[in-house]
Coordinates of C-alpha atoms in Angstrom, one line a residue:
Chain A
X730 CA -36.7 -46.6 75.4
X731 CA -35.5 -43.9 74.1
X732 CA -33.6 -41.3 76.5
X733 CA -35.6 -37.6 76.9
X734 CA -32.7 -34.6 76.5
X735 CA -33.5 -31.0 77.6
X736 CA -33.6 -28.6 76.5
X737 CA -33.5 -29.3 72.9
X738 CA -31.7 -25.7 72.1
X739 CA -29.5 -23.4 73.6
X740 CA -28.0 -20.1 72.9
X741 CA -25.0 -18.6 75.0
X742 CA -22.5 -16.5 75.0
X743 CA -18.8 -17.0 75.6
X744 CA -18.1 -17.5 78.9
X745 CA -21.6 -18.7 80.3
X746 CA -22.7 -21.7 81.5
X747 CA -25.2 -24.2 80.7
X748 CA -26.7 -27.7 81.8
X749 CA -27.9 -30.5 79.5
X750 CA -30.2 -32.5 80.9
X751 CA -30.8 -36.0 80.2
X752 CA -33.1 -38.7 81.6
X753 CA -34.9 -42.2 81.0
X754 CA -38.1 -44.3 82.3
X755 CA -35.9 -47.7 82.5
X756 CA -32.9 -48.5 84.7
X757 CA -29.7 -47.9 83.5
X758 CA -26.3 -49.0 83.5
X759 CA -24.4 -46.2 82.2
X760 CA -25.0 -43.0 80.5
X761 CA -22.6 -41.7 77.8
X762 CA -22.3 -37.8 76.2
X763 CA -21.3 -37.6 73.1
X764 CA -20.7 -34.2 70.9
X765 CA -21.3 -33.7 67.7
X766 CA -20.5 -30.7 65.0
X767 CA -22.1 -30.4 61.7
X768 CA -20.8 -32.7 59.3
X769 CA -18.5 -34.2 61.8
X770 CA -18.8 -37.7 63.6
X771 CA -20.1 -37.5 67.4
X772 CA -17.2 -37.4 69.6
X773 CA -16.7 -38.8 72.9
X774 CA -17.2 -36.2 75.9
X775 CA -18.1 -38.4 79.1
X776 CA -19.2 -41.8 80.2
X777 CA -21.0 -42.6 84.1
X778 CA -21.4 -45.9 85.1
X779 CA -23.7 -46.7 87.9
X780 CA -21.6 -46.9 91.2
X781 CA -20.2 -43.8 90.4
X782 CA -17.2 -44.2 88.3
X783 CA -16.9 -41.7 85.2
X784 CA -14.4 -41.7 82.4
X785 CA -14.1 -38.0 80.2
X786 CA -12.5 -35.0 79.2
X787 CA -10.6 -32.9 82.1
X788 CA -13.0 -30.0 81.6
X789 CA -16.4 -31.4 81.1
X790 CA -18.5 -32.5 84.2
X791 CA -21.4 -34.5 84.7
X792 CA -23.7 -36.3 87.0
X793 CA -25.6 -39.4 87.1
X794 CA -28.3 -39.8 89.5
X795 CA -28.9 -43.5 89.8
X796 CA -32.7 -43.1 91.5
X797 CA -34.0 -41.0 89.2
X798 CA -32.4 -41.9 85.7
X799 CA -31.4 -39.0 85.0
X800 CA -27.9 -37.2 83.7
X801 CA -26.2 -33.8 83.6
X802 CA -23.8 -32.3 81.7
X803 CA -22.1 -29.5 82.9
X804 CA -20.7 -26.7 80.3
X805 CA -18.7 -24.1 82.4
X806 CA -17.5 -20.9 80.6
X807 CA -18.3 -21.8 77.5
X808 CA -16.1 -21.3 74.2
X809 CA -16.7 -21.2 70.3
X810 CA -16.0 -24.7 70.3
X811 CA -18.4 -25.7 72.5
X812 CA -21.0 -25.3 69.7
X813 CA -22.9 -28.5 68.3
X814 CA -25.1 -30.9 69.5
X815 CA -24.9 -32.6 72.4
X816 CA -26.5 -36.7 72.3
X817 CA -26.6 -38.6 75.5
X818 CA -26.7 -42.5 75.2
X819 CA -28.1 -45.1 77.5
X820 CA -27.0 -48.1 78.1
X821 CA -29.6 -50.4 80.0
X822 CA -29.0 -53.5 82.3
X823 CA -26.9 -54.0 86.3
X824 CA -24.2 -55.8 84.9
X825 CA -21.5 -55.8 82.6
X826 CA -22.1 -53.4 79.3
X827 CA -24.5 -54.9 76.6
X828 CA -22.7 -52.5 74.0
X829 CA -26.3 -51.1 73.4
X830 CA -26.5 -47.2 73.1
X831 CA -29.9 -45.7 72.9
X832 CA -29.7 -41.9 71.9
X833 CA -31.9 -38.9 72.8
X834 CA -32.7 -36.2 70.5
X835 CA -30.1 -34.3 71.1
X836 CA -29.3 -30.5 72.3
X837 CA -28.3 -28.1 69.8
X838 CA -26.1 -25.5 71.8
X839 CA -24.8 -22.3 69.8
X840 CA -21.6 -20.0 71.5
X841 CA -21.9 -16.6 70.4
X842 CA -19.2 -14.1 70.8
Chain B
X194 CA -8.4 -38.1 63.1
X195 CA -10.5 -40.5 65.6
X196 CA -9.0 -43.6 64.2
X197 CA -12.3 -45.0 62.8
X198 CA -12.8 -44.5 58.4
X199 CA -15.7 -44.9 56.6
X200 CA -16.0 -45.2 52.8
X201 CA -17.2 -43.6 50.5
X202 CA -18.1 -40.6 52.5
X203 CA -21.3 -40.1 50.2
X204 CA -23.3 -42.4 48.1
X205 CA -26.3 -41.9 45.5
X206 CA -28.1 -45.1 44.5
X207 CA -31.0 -46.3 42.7
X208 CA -33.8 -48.2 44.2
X209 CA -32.6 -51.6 42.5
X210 CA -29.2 -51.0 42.9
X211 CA -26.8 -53.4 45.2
X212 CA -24.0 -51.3 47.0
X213 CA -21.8 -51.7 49.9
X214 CA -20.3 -49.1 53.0
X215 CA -17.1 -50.0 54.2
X216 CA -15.8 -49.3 57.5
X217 CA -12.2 -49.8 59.3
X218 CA -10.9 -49.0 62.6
X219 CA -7.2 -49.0 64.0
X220 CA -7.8 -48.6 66.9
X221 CA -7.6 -52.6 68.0
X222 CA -11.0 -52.5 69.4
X223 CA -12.9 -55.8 69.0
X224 CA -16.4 -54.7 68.9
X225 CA -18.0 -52.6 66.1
X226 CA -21.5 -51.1 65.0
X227 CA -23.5 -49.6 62.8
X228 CA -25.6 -46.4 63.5
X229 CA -28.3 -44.3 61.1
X230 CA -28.5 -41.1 61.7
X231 CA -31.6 -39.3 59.7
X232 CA -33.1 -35.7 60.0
X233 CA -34.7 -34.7 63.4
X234 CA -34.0 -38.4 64.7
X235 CA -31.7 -39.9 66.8
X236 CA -29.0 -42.1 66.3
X237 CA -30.1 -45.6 65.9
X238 CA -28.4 -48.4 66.5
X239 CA -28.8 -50.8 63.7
X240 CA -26.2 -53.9 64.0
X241 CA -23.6 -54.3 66.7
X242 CA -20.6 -57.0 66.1
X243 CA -18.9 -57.9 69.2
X244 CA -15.5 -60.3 68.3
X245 CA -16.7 -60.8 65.1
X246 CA -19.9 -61.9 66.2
X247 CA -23.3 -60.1 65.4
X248 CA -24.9 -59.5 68.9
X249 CA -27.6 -57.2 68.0
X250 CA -30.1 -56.8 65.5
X251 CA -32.5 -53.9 66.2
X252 CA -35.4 -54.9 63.9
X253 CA -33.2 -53.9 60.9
X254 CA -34.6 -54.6 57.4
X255 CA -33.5 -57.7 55.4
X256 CA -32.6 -54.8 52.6
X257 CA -29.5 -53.9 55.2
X258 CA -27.1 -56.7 55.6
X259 CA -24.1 -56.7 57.7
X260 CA -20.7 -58.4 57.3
X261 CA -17.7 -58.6 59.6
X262 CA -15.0 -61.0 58.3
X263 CA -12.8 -59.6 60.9
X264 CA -12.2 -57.3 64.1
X265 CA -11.3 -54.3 61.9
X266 CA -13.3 -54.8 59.3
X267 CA -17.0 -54.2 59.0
X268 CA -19.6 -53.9 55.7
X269 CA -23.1 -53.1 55.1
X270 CA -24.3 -54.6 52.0
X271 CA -27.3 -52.2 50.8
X272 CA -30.0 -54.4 48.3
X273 CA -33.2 -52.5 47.1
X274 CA -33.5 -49.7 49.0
X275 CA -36.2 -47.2 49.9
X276 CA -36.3 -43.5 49.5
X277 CA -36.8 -43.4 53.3
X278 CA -33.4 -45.2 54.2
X279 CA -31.9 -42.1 53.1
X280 CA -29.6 -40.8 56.0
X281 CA -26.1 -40.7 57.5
X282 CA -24.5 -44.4 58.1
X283 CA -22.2 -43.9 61.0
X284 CA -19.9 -46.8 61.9
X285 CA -17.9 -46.9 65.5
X286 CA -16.3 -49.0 67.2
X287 CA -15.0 -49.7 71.2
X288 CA -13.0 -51.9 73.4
X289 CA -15.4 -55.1 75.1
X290 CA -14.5 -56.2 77.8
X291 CA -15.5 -58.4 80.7
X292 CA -13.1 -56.4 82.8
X293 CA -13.5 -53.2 81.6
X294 CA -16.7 -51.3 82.3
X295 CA -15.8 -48.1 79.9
X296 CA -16.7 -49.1 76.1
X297 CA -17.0 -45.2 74.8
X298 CA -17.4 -45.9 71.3
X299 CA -15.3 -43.9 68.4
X300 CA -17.5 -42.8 65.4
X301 CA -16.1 -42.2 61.9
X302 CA -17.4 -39.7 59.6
X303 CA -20.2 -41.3 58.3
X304 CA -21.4 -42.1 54.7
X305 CA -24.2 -39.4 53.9
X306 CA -26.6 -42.3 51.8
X307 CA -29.5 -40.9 49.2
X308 CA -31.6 -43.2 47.2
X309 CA -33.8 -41.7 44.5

């Protein structure tokens, strides 16, 4: 099943702040954020794994609630560089990783100046 | 540079043409997988090779057919295409491990594939 991002598009200026929301109907086993600029490959931002652990860049901050599926990516004082879309990917299953990434839609986020 | 190429970066091809995308990591990462990527979709996972081994097959058509002859090396042989299979082919690859819960994949650049 397919992961459900909001919102799908975001504008901001330099320095704001913004939350990307993603969530699914099944259990999951991780949740991974991925960035990706136009014409470039998606890059890796962040990975959650149920339990708690998380694996990402110093200055990019999620959360994973377990209960209610769901993920957040948090985008503090945001750059010029910051601009692209944003893909989260599920991973379904309680044990060990099946490998299997199911992507939402994506968030298209634009920095101004 | 993320460590992960993909060749060539664009392709046109018939309908009855026979083609193949390359991909090749070196990054030493023993599982590998094929993604399309088309207009207003998601990412889809198509195939997904882990040691060598084809793992997943998301209801992929017959017209798409993997190869892996080793850990760095991964093909998708393209046979009769449709119009609609146009899209960006994005290859990645990641570390599997029993022991290891963190398997963030590393995508190349993608081959940007049109079929007329």
């Amino acid at each position: 099943q397919q992961p459900v991002q909001s919102p799908q598009a975001v504008i901001l200026r330099e320095g704001e702040d913004a939350v990307i929301n993603c969530s699914s109907s099944k259990a999951l086993y991780s949740v991974h954020w991925y960035r990706q600029k136009h014409g470039e490959a998606p890059v890796f931002l962040m990975i959650l794994l149920k339990g708690g652990e998380q694996k990402g860049h110093e200055k990019i901050s999620a959360s994973f609630n377990e209960k209610k599926q769901q993920s957040s990516l948090y985008l503090t004082a945001s750059q010029l560089s910051y601009s692209g879309t944003y893909f989260c990917g599920t991973e379904r299953g309680s044990g060990a990783g099946s490998y299997q990434l199911t992507f939402g839609k994506g968030t298209k986020l634009s920095v101004i100046p | 540079e993320t460590g992960v190429t993909q060749t060539p970066r664009h392709l046109v091809m018939g309908m009855t043409n026979k083609k193949s995308l390359k991909c090749e990591q070196h990054l030493g990462h023993n599982a590998m997988y094929w993604y399309k990527q088309s207009a207003k979709k998601p990412l889809e996972l198509m195939f997904v090779y882990n040691f060598k081994e084809q793992t997943e097959n998301n209801s992929v058509p017959s017209r798409f057919s993997p190869e892996c002859p080793n850990s760095s090396h991964l093909f998708l042989h393209l046979h009769t295409l449709q119009p609609e299979d146009s899209a960006l082919y994005l290859c990645a690859s990641s570390q599997a491990s029993l022991y290891n819960s963190y398997n963030e994949q590393f995508f190349g650049p993608g081959t940007r594939l049109t079929v007329l």
